[in-house]
XYZ file of C-alpha atoms in Angstrom:
771
model
C 0.000 0.000 0.000
C 1.526 3.284 -1.062
C 1.436 6.296 1.243
C 2.415 8.905 -1.338
C 0.109 11.932 -1.920
C -1.169 12.988 -5.295
C 1.278 15.173 -7.166
C 0.688 18.883 -6.753
C -0.566 20.987 -9.663
C 2.102 22.025 -12.131
C 1.096 25.650 -12.113
C 1.986 27.853 -9.178
C 1.026 31.417 -8.378
C 3.074 34.137 -9.966
C 4.150 35.679 -6.715
C 4.994 32.472 -4.801
C 7.962 30.248 -5.721
C 8.591 27.043 -3.804
C 11.846 26.866 -1.790
C 13.840 23.989 -0.416
C 12.801 24.878 3.107
C 9.142 24.913 2.384
C 9.385 21.734 0.388
C 11.172 20.044 3.249
C 8.493 21.235 5.684
C 5.839 19.823 3.474
C 7.690 16.517 3.266
C 8.137 16.379 7.050
C 4.495 17.109 7.582
C 3.532 14.447 5.109
C 5.790 11.841 6.654
C 4.511 12.644 10.119
C 0.913 11.995 9.054
C 1.989 8.880 7.238
C 3.567 7.485 10.383
C 0.544 8.291 12.512
C -2.020 6.605 10.333
C -0.659 4.775 7.287
C -3.971 3.165 6.402
C -5.661 6.523 6.479
C -3.006 7.925 4.185
C -3.709 5.208 1.695
C -7.397 6.027 1.712
C -6.578 9.676 1.284
C -4.347 8.956 -1.642
C -6.967 6.842 -3.378
C -9.710 9.418 -2.797
C -7.525 12.267 -3.929
C -6.545 10.382 -7.059
C -10.181 9.738 -7.891
C -11.075 13.372 -7.225
C -8.246 14.523 -9.407
C -9.190 12.191 -12.200
C -12.831 13.194 -12.204
C -12.673 16.795 -11.284
C -9.163 17.863 -12.125
C -8.410 21.436 -11.465
C -11.893 22.178 -10.070
C -11.443 19.752 -7.157
C -8.088 21.248 -6.281
C -9.369 24.805 -6.485
C -12.290 23.875 -4.250
C -9.900 22.270 -1.798
C -7.941 25.500 -1.532
C -10.993 27.339 -0.160
C -11.625 24.818 2.687
C -10.708 26.337 6.054
C -8.929 24.553 8.833
C -5.925 23.422 6.803
C -2.461 23.022 8.215
C -0.485 26.283 8.039
C 2.611 26.390 5.932
C 4.966 29.001 4.530
C 4.891 27.256 1.182
C 2.019 27.890 -1.176
C 2.390 24.411 -2.631
C 2.025 22.777 0.776
C -0.829 25.099 1.582
C -2.717 23.880 -1.446
C -2.293 20.240 -0.405
C -3.206 20.742 3.227
C -7.015 20.513 2.773
C -6.567 17.188 0.982
C -4.737 15.788 3.968
C -7.254 17.261 6.408
C -9.697 14.692 7.599
C -12.558 17.213 7.493
C -12.672 16.976 3.729
C -13.004 13.193 3.478
C -14.652 12.453 6.771
C -11.562 11.034 8.482
C -9.596 12.188 11.492
C -9.246 15.989 11.459
C -5.756 17.437 11.311
C -4.325 20.013 13.663
C -5.381 23.490 12.528
C -3.043 26.421 12.580
C -3.415 30.092 12.049
C -3.585 31.053 8.412
C -1.294 33.921 7.613
C -1.388 35.964 4.449
C 1.734 36.154 2.297
C 3.813 39.130 3.358
C 4.471 40.471 -0.130
C 1.356 39.166 -1.962
C -1.745 41.077 -3.023
C -4.853 38.871 -2.493
C -7.409 38.863 -5.252
C -10.765 40.537 -4.631
C -13.455 37.997 -3.887
C -16.063 37.941 -6.629
C -19.701 38.153 -5.554
C -21.809 35.143 -6.346
C -24.716 37.181 -7.663
C -25.676 40.830 -8.153
C -29.189 42.171 -7.840
C -31.297 42.779 -10.917
C -30.739 46.558 -11.056
C -26.958 46.361 -10.525
C -26.714 43.614 -13.122
C -28.538 45.754 -15.682
C -26.458 48.842 -14.847
C -23.184 46.797 -14.839
C -22.125 48.187 -11.468
C -20.760 46.517 -8.355
C -23.344 45.136 -5.936
C -22.627 44.410 -2.274
C -25.294 41.615 -2.253
C -27.073 43.037 0.775
C -30.823 43.336 0.892
C -31.316 46.055 -0.176
C -27.937 46.873 -1.639
C -26.351 50.316 -1.381
C -26.778 51.364 -5.080
C -30.456 50.490 -5.033
C -30.915 52.331 -1.733
C -29.273 55.460 -3.139
C -31.439 55.305 -6.272
C -34.601 54.625 -4.280
C -35.604 51.562 -6.309
C -36.606 48.025 -5.296
C -33.696 45.651 -4.846
C -34.791 42.336 -6.316
C -33.146 39.025 -7.177
C -35.637 37.725 -9.714
C -33.159 37.275 -12.586
C -32.655 33.651 -13.512
C -29.058 32.499 -13.371
C -27.779 30.119 -16.037
C -24.855 27.759 -15.832
C -22.088 28.445 -18.278
C -21.059 25.819 -20.755
C -22.913 22.791 -21.986
C -25.428 21.136 -19.667
C -24.176 18.383 -17.413
C -25.978 15.227 -18.468
C -25.332 13.403 -15.225
C -26.706 16.252 -13.127
C -29.766 16.633 -15.321
C -30.462 12.903 -15.112
C -30.137 12.989 -11.316
C -32.537 15.913 -11.071
C -35.045 14.214 -13.354
C -34.924 11.034 -11.275
C -35.389 12.971 -8.042
C -38.319 15.004 -9.361
C -41.771 13.506 -8.474
C -43.710 12.134 -11.380
C -46.992 13.749 -10.373
C -45.469 17.246 -10.213
C -43.555 17.693 -13.463
C -43.782 21.491 -13.519
C -42.125 22.315 -10.197
C -39.777 25.227 -10.688
C -36.127 24.824 -9.614
C -35.159 26.100 -6.207
C -33.456 29.439 -5.578
C -29.734 29.825 -6.048
C -28.843 31.437 -2.759
C -30.166 32.316 0.658
C -31.353 35.798 -0.317
C -33.448 34.470 -3.180
C -34.817 31.750 -0.888
C -36.094 34.317 1.598
C -37.571 36.465 -1.171
C -39.357 33.507 -2.777
C -40.805 32.372 0.568
C -42.053 35.875 1.333
C -43.507 36.198 -2.163
C -45.375 32.906 -1.899
C -46.825 33.885 1.466
C -47.963 37.238 0.115
C -49.556 35.511 -2.895
C -51.511 33.255 -0.553
C -52.631 36.107 1.700
C -53.432 38.711 -0.938
C -56.845 37.234 -1.782
C -59.229 38.364 0.928
C -62.238 40.632 1.332
C -60.143 43.771 1.051
C -59.268 42.747 -2.503
C -62.752 44.027 -3.356
C -62.836 47.317 -1.461
C -61.473 48.840 1.753
C -62.804 47.338 4.953
C -64.996 50.348 5.982
C -66.676 50.270 2.568
C -67.219 46.518 2.830
C -68.890 46.947 6.206
C -71.345 49.496 4.795
C -72.029 47.350 1.735
C -72.850 44.344 3.927
C -75.234 46.510 5.960
C -76.899 47.629 2.731
C -77.223 44.042 1.532
C -79.083 42.907 4.627
C -81.229 46.052 4.547
C -82.271 46.142 0.886
C -81.547 42.748 -0.731
C -82.096 40.294 2.119
C -85.892 40.909 2.318
C -86.162 39.666 -1.288
C -83.488 36.908 -1.176
C -83.444 35.876 2.507
C -80.089 34.161 2.625
C -77.474 33.760 3.995
C -78.310 33.519 7.701
C -77.598 37.048 8.928
C -76.299 36.340 12.487
C -74.043 33.532 11.281
C -72.709 35.576 8.382
C -72.003 38.654 10.481
C -70.154 36.550 13.034
C -67.949 35.070 10.329
C -67.491 38.474 8.714
C -66.345 40.029 11.995
C -63.966 37.106 12.616
C -62.373 37.735 9.191
C -63.043 34.232 7.903
C -62.454 35.621 4.431
C -58.751 35.091 5.125
C -59.091 31.439 6.129
C -62.253 30.170 4.406
C -62.273 30.502 0.627
C -65.927 29.453 0.441
C -66.908 32.339 2.696
C -64.868 34.763 0.588
C -66.642 33.567 -2.568
C -70.026 34.044 -0.887
C -69.079 37.528 0.305
C -67.911 38.596 -3.155
C -71.064 37.270 -4.829
C -73.282 39.098 -2.312
C -71.578 42.429 -2.959
C -71.752 41.883 -6.712
C -75.481 41.172 -6.466
C -76.018 44.283 -4.332
C -74.196 46.525 -6.791
C -76.008 45.024 -9.792
C -79.395 45.492 -8.123
C -78.731 48.797 -6.358
C -75.654 50.432 -7.986
C -76.147 53.847 -6.434
C -75.422 52.607 -2.912
C -71.938 51.468 -3.933
C -71.253 54.773 -5.667
C -72.123 56.732 -2.533
C -69.808 54.638 -0.388
C -66.935 54.796 -2.870
C -67.294 58.550 -3.239
C -66.677 58.903 0.482
C -63.243 57.303 0.012
C -60.306 59.295 -1.240
C -59.692 57.230 -4.362
C -62.865 55.170 -4.387
C -64.221 56.251 -7.763
C -60.812 55.752 -9.370
C -60.920 52.106 -8.294
C -64.353 51.456 -9.820
C -65.500 54.293 -12.100
C -68.452 52.152 -13.283
C -70.724 49.804 -11.436
C -70.063 47.032 -13.944
C -66.354 47.216 -13.066
C -67.059 46.388 -9.436
C -69.498 43.631 -10.452
C -66.891 41.983 -12.696
C -64.301 42.296 -9.936
C -66.593 40.556 -7.450
C -67.285 37.749 -9.909
C -63.594 37.187 -10.627
C -62.737 37.091 -6.911
C -65.575 34.658 -6.204
C -64.424 32.306 -8.949
C -60.765 32.639 -7.935
C -61.654 31.901 -4.315
C -63.426 28.727 -5.402
C -60.290 27.535 -7.127
C -59.772 25.278 -10.126
C -60.588 22.106 -8.149
C -64.008 23.339 -7.008
C -66.026 21.296 -9.501
C -64.221 18.109 -8.562
C -65.368 18.371 -4.969
C -68.125 16.155 -3.646
C -68.830 18.004 -0.403
C -70.723 21.020 -1.744
C -72.881 22.858 0.753
C -75.769 25.253 0.804
C -73.447 28.274 0.754
C -72.016 27.154 -2.574
C -75.558 27.134 -3.968
C -76.122 30.643 -2.565
C -72.907 31.868 -4.187
C -73.959 30.534 -7.583
C -77.415 32.103 -7.208
C -76.012 35.548 -6.439
C -73.592 35.315 -9.357
C -76.478 34.381 -11.664
C -78.710 37.166 -10.353
C -75.977 39.772 -10.836
C -75.423 38.538 -14.386
C -79.163 38.777 -15.107
C -79.350 42.357 -13.817
C -76.446 43.302 -16.107
C -78.039 41.649 -19.167
C -75.511 38.783 -19.311
C -78.084 36.092 -19.961
C -75.743 33.225 -20.795
C -73.828 33.649 -17.571
C -77.076 34.000 -15.654
C -78.492 30.723 -16.972
C -75.196 28.970 -16.311
C -74.965 30.036 -12.662
C -78.688 29.508 -12.013
C -78.512 25.974 -13.406
C -75.459 25.367 -11.226
C -77.310 26.561 -8.131
C -80.272 24.294 -8.909
C -77.898 21.361 -9.371
C -76.373 21.943 -5.941
C -79.812 22.202 -4.339
C -80.861 18.909 -5.896
C -77.633 17.222 -4.816
C -78.279 18.352 -1.258
C -81.915 17.213 -1.412
C -83.581 20.554 -0.685
C -85.875 20.294 -3.722
C -88.187 17.868 -1.914
C -89.570 17.430 1.605
C -86.998 16.521 4.208
C -88.430 13.104 5.047
C -88.493 11.966 1.410
C -85.132 10.314 0.984
C -84.132 6.927 -0.307
C -86.967 4.486 0.421
C -84.659 1.485 -0.095
C -82.441 1.998 2.923
C -84.510 4.508 4.862
C -81.926 7.290 4.702
C -82.089 10.863 3.495
C -79.742 12.995 1.428
C -78.842 15.141 4.434
C -76.792 13.334 7.005
C -76.553 13.982 10.732
C -76.316 16.207 12.616
C -79.379 18.042 11.416
C -78.800 21.779 11.028
C -81.905 23.987 11.100
C -80.017 26.975 9.719
C -78.805 25.152 6.618
C -82.196 23.451 6.199
C -84.012 26.792 6.096
C -81.387 28.311 3.806
C -81.716 25.400 1.382
C -85.476 25.866 1.206
C -85.158 29.605 0.686
C -82.698 29.161 -2.165
C -84.971 26.617 -3.850
C -87.972 28.919 -3.637
C -85.952 31.874 -4.937
C -85.044 29.775 -7.966
C -88.713 28.862 -8.314
C -89.742 32.530 -8.251
C -87.147 33.469 -10.845
C -88.154 30.706 -13.245
C -91.876 31.487 -12.968
C -91.259 35.205 -13.423
C -89.128 34.616 -16.510
C -91.781 32.289 -17.895
C -94.355 35.070 -17.641
C -92.034 37.412 -19.517
C -91.740 34.859 -22.327
C -88.299 33.429 -21.581
C -88.662 29.656 -21.328
C -85.313 28.404 -20.040
C -85.042 24.808 -21.132
C -81.686 24.257 -19.442
C -83.273 24.788 -15.984
C -86.165 22.348 -15.798
C -88.421 22.665 -12.764
C -91.513 20.529 -13.294
C -94.634 21.329 -11.297
C -95.187 19.385 -8.073
C -96.856 15.991 -8.150
C -98.052 13.692 -5.344
C -94.984 11.506 -5.817
C -92.520 14.399 -6.127
C -93.882 17.387 -4.204
C -92.083 20.634 -3.554
C -90.448 21.192 -0.146
C -92.237 22.984 2.646
C -92.332 26.763 2.664
C -89.698 28.421 4.853
C -90.705 28.975 8.439
C -91.992 32.525 8.939
C -89.407 33.342 11.584
C -86.638 35.940 11.341
C -83.012 34.851 11.255
C -82.181 35.803 14.827
C -84.684 33.222 16.093
C -83.343 30.345 13.969
C -80.576 28.447 15.748
C -78.557 25.476 14.648
C -80.326 23.014 16.940
C -83.791 24.586 17.167
C -86.153 27.239 15.811
C -87.613 29.685 18.310
C -90.983 31.367 17.917
C -91.498 34.740 16.289
C -92.380 37.435 18.843
C -96.055 38.256 18.928
C -96.994 41.417 17.085
C -93.844 41.454 14.916
C -94.369 40.461 11.292
C -91.521 38.334 9.996
C -89.790 39.263 6.778
C -90.444 35.711 5.610
C -94.176 36.473 5.567
C -93.833 38.693 2.498
C -91.397 36.249 0.924
C -93.837 33.336 1.298
C -96.610 35.530 -0.078
C -94.688 35.898 -3.326
C -94.307 32.117 -3.503
C -98.066 31.655 -3.133
C -98.662 34.114 -5.974
C -96.593 32.111 -8.445
C -97.849 28.772 -7.140
C -101.189 29.590 -8.805
C -99.463 28.842 -12.129
C -98.979 25.148 -11.260
C -102.162 24.022 -13.020
C -101.243 25.727 -16.268
C -97.613 24.622 -16.010
C -98.652 20.993 -15.515
C -100.607 20.993 -18.766
C -97.938 22.962 -20.612
C -95.135 20.605 -19.588
C -97.201 17.473 -20.285
C -98.826 18.032 -23.663
C -99.509 21.743 -24.104
C -102.556 23.740 -23.110
C -103.497 24.330 -26.747
C -104.558 20.682 -27.028
C -107.444 21.286 -24.619
C -110.839 22.523 -25.822
C -111.508 26.235 -25.635
C -113.936 25.874 -22.750
C -111.430 23.932 -20.626
C -108.671 26.433 -21.306
C -110.685 29.469 -20.341
C -111.990 27.701 -17.232
C -108.447 26.929 -16.130
C -107.349 30.524 -16.677
C -110.335 31.875 -14.766
C -109.645 29.563 -11.816
C -106.008 30.655 -11.732
C -107.040 34.316 -11.802
C -109.428 33.904 -8.881
C -106.753 32.013 -6.946
C -104.105 34.721 -7.350
C -106.589 37.386 -6.222
C -107.451 35.378 -3.103
C -103.783 35.053 -2.169
C -103.702 38.684 -1.083
C -106.520 38.176 1.416
C -105.501 38.103 5.048
C -102.247 39.997 4.687
C -100.921 41.810 7.773
C -101.392 45.541 7.858
C -97.665 46.181 7.344
C -97.784 44.549 3.897
C -101.021 46.016 2.499
C -101.453 48.636 -0.205
C -105.059 49.731 -0.414
C -105.735 49.259 -4.125
C -109.390 50.360 -3.813
C -108.763 53.654 -2.039
C -109.173 56.932 -3.877
C -105.903 58.228 -5.287
C -104.381 60.889 -3.114
C -106.624 60.198 -0.127
C -104.276 57.721 1.523
C -101.925 59.434 3.935
C -99.353 56.684 3.714
C -99.258 56.176 -0.051
C -100.351 59.603 -1.289
C -98.541 62.716 -2.423
C -96.844 63.170 0.939
C -94.955 59.952 0.412
C -93.541 61.152 -2.919
C -92.917 64.862 -2.447
C -89.518 65.706 -0.921
C -89.712 67.909 2.140
C -86.820 70.185 3.048
C -87.859 70.658 6.670
C -87.324 67.044 7.668
C -85.686 66.689 11.060
C -85.087 62.959 10.766
C -84.905 60.401 8.057
C -88.225 58.884 9.051
C -90.631 61.654 9.981
C -93.727 59.997 11.391
C -95.715 63.212 11.144
C -95.525 63.549 7.394
C -94.517 59.979 6.486
C -91.328 61.181 4.853
C -89.447 57.873 4.822
C -87.036 59.281 2.243
C -83.941 57.443 1.198
C -81.157 59.933 0.630
C -79.868 61.429 -1.525
C -82.955 62.249 -3.536
C -82.681 63.079 -7.233
C -83.059 66.745 -6.381
C -79.759 68.556 -6.103
C -81.071 71.187 -3.659
C -82.074 68.577 -1.087
C -79.231 66.094 -1.283
C -77.264 67.806 1.476
C -80.262 68.734 3.588
C -81.459 65.194 4.303
C -79.270 62.804 6.296
C -78.445 59.379 4.957
C -80.705 56.668 6.289
C -77.970 54.036 6.343
C -76.167 55.744 9.223
C -79.233 55.413 11.471
C -79.977 51.732 10.834
C -78.190 50.486 13.923
C -79.696 53.195 16.118
C -83.280 52.769 14.828
C -83.959 49.140 13.856
C -87.708 49.772 13.668
C -87.176 52.276 10.849
C -85.088 49.746 8.993
C -87.899 47.206 9.376
C -90.462 49.667 7.928
C -88.273 50.244 4.885
C -87.910 46.494 4.394
C -91.710 46.120 4.521
C -92.012 48.747 1.787
C -89.500 46.909 -0.390
C -91.442 43.673 0.026
C -94.747 45.390 -0.719
C -93.410 46.806 -3.964
C -92.183 43.410 -5.112
C -95.269 41.540 -3.911
C -97.885 43.765 -5.575
C -95.855 44.035 -8.762
C -95.701 40.220 -8.900
C -99.430 39.917 -8.336
C -100.212 42.475 -11.029
C -97.881 40.729 -13.466
C -99.516 37.357 -12.772
C -103.056 38.749 -13.118
C -102.095 40.462 -16.345
C -100.545 37.213 -17.605
C -103.804 35.305 -17.054
C -106.001 38.021 -18.564
C -103.851 38.602 -21.639
C -103.538 34.899 -22.232
C -107.310 34.517 -22.080
C -107.884 37.459 -24.420
C -105.421 36.026 -26.925
C -107.114 32.639 -26.647
C -110.571 34.182 -27.090
C -109.534 36.200 -30.126
C -107.939 33.129 -31.692
C -111.116 31.123 -31.045
C -113.332 33.815 -32.537
C -111.071 34.116 -35.541
C -111.245 30.365 -36.009
C -115.060 30.493 -35.792
C -115.164 33.301 -38.343
C -112.981 31.322 -40.738
C -115.210 28.284 -40.376
C -118.337 30.404 -40.922
C -116.772 31.977 -44.010
C -115.862 28.574 -45.362
C -119.394 27.299 -44.732
C -120.880 30.374 -46.380
C -118.575 29.959 -49.360
C -119.566 26.296 -49.675
C -123.267 27.180 -49.488
C -122.846 29.889 -52.133
C -121.011 27.464 -54.407
C -123.730 24.893 -53.990
C -126.412 27.476 -54.732
C -124.577 28.579 -57.858
C -124.390 25.006 -59.000
C -128.117 24.600 -58.537
C -128.725 27.728 -60.548
C -126.497 26.459 -63.331
C -128.496 23.240 -63.497
C -131.767 25.185 -63.713
C -133.426 23.005 -61.131
C -134.711 25.843 -59.023
C -138.385 25.911 -58.134
C -140.533 27.747 -55.658
C -140.230 25.052 -52.979
C -136.463 25.105 -53.196
C -136.488 28.876 -52.922
C -138.583 28.697 -49.774
C -136.225 26.009 -48.364
C -133.157 28.094 -49.105
C -134.724 31.082 -47.452
C -135.516 28.991 -44.389
C -131.950 27.626 -44.296
C -130.565 31.139 -44.592
C -132.792 32.288 -41.782
C -131.607 29.419 -39.610
C -127.913 30.188 -40.298
C -128.438 33.842 -39.466
C -130.234 32.865 -36.274
C -127.431 30.470 -35.333
C -124.832 33.181 -35.892
C -126.892 35.592 -33.800
C -127.211 33.036 -31.012
C -123.472 32.379 -31.161
C -122.690 36.111 -30.920
C -125.161 36.490 -28.065
C -123.588 33.539 -26.266
C -120.159 35.147 -26.608
C -121.468 38.437 -25.303
C -123.127 36.878 -22.264
C -120.196 34.581 -21.356
C -119.525 35.165 -17.610
C -115.840 34.297 -17.900
C -115.412 36.779 -20.725
C -117.138 39.466 -18.652
C -114.883 38.661 -15.699
C -111.759 38.926 -17.774
C -112.817 42.189 -19.388
C -113.596 43.719 -16.010
C -110.347 42.422 -14.587
C -108.384 44.182 -17.272
C -109.894 47.506 -16.259
C -109.019 46.769 -12.635
C -105.436 45.981 -13.597
C -105.099 49.413 -15.212
C -106.412 51.110 -12.105
C -104.382 49.021 -9.676
C -101.208 49.481 -11.720
C -101.475 53.244 -11.535
C -102.217 52.984 -7.814
C -99.143 50.853 -7.208
C -96.962 53.102 -9.360
C -97.991 56.140 -7.361
C -97.799 54.337 -4.003
C -94.260 52.976 -4.061
C -91.376 55.393 -4.058
C -87.880 55.266 -5.428
C -86.417 54.025 -2.139
C -88.701 50.949 -2.378
C -88.549 50.401 -6.135
C -84.818 50.912 -6.688
C -83.498 48.081 -4.438
C -85.744 45.613 -6.300
C -83.559 46.195 -9.322
C -84.435 45.175 -12.848
C -86.879 42.519 -11.637
C -89.510 45.003 -10.477
C -88.980 47.362 -13.401
C -89.385 44.494 -15.875
C -92.643 43.346 -14.294
C -94.245 46.787 -14.158
C -92.997 47.774 -17.580
C -94.314 44.530 -19.082
C -97.784 45.064 -17.604
C -97.932 48.734 -18.585
C -96.666 48.065 -22.094
C -99.271 45.352 -22.587
C -102.040 47.699 -21.517
C -100.800 50.591 -23.651
C -100.013 48.675 -26.838
C -103.086 46.459 -26.788
C -105.700 46.410 -29.518
C -108.241 49.264 -29.289
C -111.234 46.899 -29.100
C -109.839 45.405 -25.879
C -109.472 48.721 -24.085
C -112.230 49.755 -21.751
C -113.111 53.264 -20.639
C -110.557 53.311 -17.817
C -107.779 52.128 -20.100
C -108.656 54.772 -22.686
C -108.620 57.513 -20.052
C -105.328 56.345 -18.561
C -103.650 55.906 -21.941
C -101.551 59.042 -21.662
C -100.465 58.461 -18.067
C -99.563 54.847 -18.746
C -97.595 55.823 -21.839
C -95.546 58.288 -19.811
C -94.830 55.675 -17.135
C -93.818 53.147 -19.780
C -91.425 55.610 -21.372
C -89.699 56.344 -18.048
C -89.515 52.684 -17.062
C -88.015 51.763 -20.410
C -85.348 54.419 -19.920
C -84.557 52.978 -16.487
C -84.415 49.487 -17.941
C -82.135 50.457 -20.833
C -79.405 52.120 -18.781
C -76.203 50.713 -20.253
C -74.542 48.587 -17.561
C -71.065 49.047 -18.967
C -71.293 52.805 -19.296
C -71.554 52.786 -23.094
C -74.376 54.899 -24.424
C -75.861 55.020 -27.872
C -73.623 57.899 -28.864
C -70.371 56.298 -27.767
C -68.417 55.932 -24.566
C -69.910 57.814 -21.655
C -67.719 59.849 -19.354
C -67.410 58.848 -15.693
C -70.549 59.896 -13.860
C -72.735 60.188 -16.954
C -74.542 56.932 -16.248
C -75.235 58.062 -12.699
C -76.598 61.410 -13.864
C -78.779 59.642 -16.416
C -80.096 57.266 -13.782
C -80.880 60.049 -11.314
C -82.552 62.062 -14.049
C -84.808 59.130 -14.942
C -85.744 58.534 -11.321
C -86.503 62.235 -10.975
C -88.760 62.072 -14.044
C -90.594 59.089 -12.579
C -91.158 60.860 -9.275
C -92.279 64.031 -11.030
C -94.844 62.114 -13.059
C -96.058 60.307 -9.944
C -96.561 63.600 -8.118
C -98.228 65.237 -11.119
C -100.646 62.326 -11.473
C -101.634 62.479 -7.806
C -101.870 66.249 -7.670
C -104.187 66.116 -10.676
C -106.664 64.028 -8.714
C -105.572 60.560 -9.769
C -108.374 58.676 -11.466
C -110.794 61.454 -10.623
C -108.741 63.848 -12.720
C -108.585 61.577 -15.752
C -110.411 63.068 -18.796
């Protein structure tokens, strides 16, 4: 076994020449180590030879930099000392000595491993601190994002080792950082990327708080979910930072609020320093909320199996916001998704109707009353939307909701109890004398449930296959049912449709005229109840904002919510009554036209037969008398048929009902104010505009005396409502791109025109003042 060391490198530094003394010292040192541990020396020699063969000069240069080597006056011995040191090969460490610099040598400047991005671009020296001095002096960010590349051809052995070490399921993992500074920067960047998506990505926290208050004040009475106490608790605990499902729900709620009631978001953003620069248009904030909701769900959302009722609520709000902004494809997509989730959770049927094979239900233990009520409310909101769209003529085939049957009934109606009395484990009773907000919600469900008979026939084989008498009987029964639904309503939800216009203190001119001497937002003396700011520039600063007094006066908030529900409820009833009446009138006219065609064909056939008899010259006096008798009988039959049509009780009922619809529509239009109509969004405007347009543009022979008198007033209302409905959601008008604020001015101007026409109609005496 040889104990000789590997030969030293042939090249030596320029300023260091080996001497006999230094060489002898190196030899003595080497022989001393050889005598101490000859076997170890042999291992060292073999390892050094292998390292030299494989690595050559690189291994020796790396060995020079290893500290703890044996001191020597010779540079040659100093280069070989780390090879002998046991710390390099894992053997017995050698005795360390103080390293002294050459007395006459100038050490080379140590080259930095990596410069920052700015210093690298400027080609200046970087001290590799964070931040470095040049970047600090320039006042720029000191970053290490530049990718470093290895010089020379790629090392095949290293690449193969990396490929073998890399997991198969994660082929796109990026390589690690090159140094400690980049490691710290990458870790901090990844943490910031995970924490950046929260509620404040939508708007500042004070604005979010006000928007949530507005949602539960204006939107929650119409879409009573989510559970308000539970949501506010999670919102205060900032679950948006830890629960992505909650963040998606929050974003969808704010998007729905802005789409339904855009002016409330504008007022809050204007109060911020740069609020309007963030979202100059309402559609910008709506799109931002949708993108955050979808990003919070993540790409793996649709592969989950544990969807919950809050996911269904999120999809519903996204669909409703898309519908209010005229994005019908997105609306149908999200609404169908919400219905799918509700069916997966089993809320589309009664709770006890599960799988009859094993006696289990779709909802496993423990039973949660909050989620059960929310699931029912979401289902019935989808039901209301589908029925309302069906009345407007939009039959959505991708969302199929068949009418209830004995084998597959609808679920129970939500319990008429406010959210604060619904707990997870039980449902408390509603306080006596306090009308729940679910009372008005269930009333709207009962209105549209009167369509079940017609929908059953339509879905099965079409109502047109029934005889005329059966069709008109079915329509008359549905009309009487929807009128009876409004019987027995609590006083808080009643609009007196039969009162004289202007005589009602609550729904008369005083409710519409702005008063500058108001001392509070809700003035019980004059029934002000104004939501500020009004579309009158002189009074916008005089009246305080109602939203700041919600927490201090909850009873005033409840009165406003009753008004919002009344507006939606009576508009839905009028739309349903008008749907039945117009459908009957169309059916009657088609039947009469068919009878006229048949009579004309019979008359033509009789005339042709008579002409043929005349051509054959077979006429005689008896035949003439018979023809005269036949003609008399046909005339009598036609007269009897016309008399029967004129004395038809169903036809009289429908004709009278149409006159009542005209009167009740004008009463409702002059009874509900902007503060009640505006939060209902496009839904209410569409219903009222559809009814008014049908009455105005109907055939003249259908119009009664009341409709003829109210023609001008109805036409004016229709014009204003169409302007409100056609406000461009993206801020693009017919003439081009609108400047910031133009859409808001247009909207306020239209609301001001509506209020002015309401006041003018009432001040003129209402129906009494009609010509």
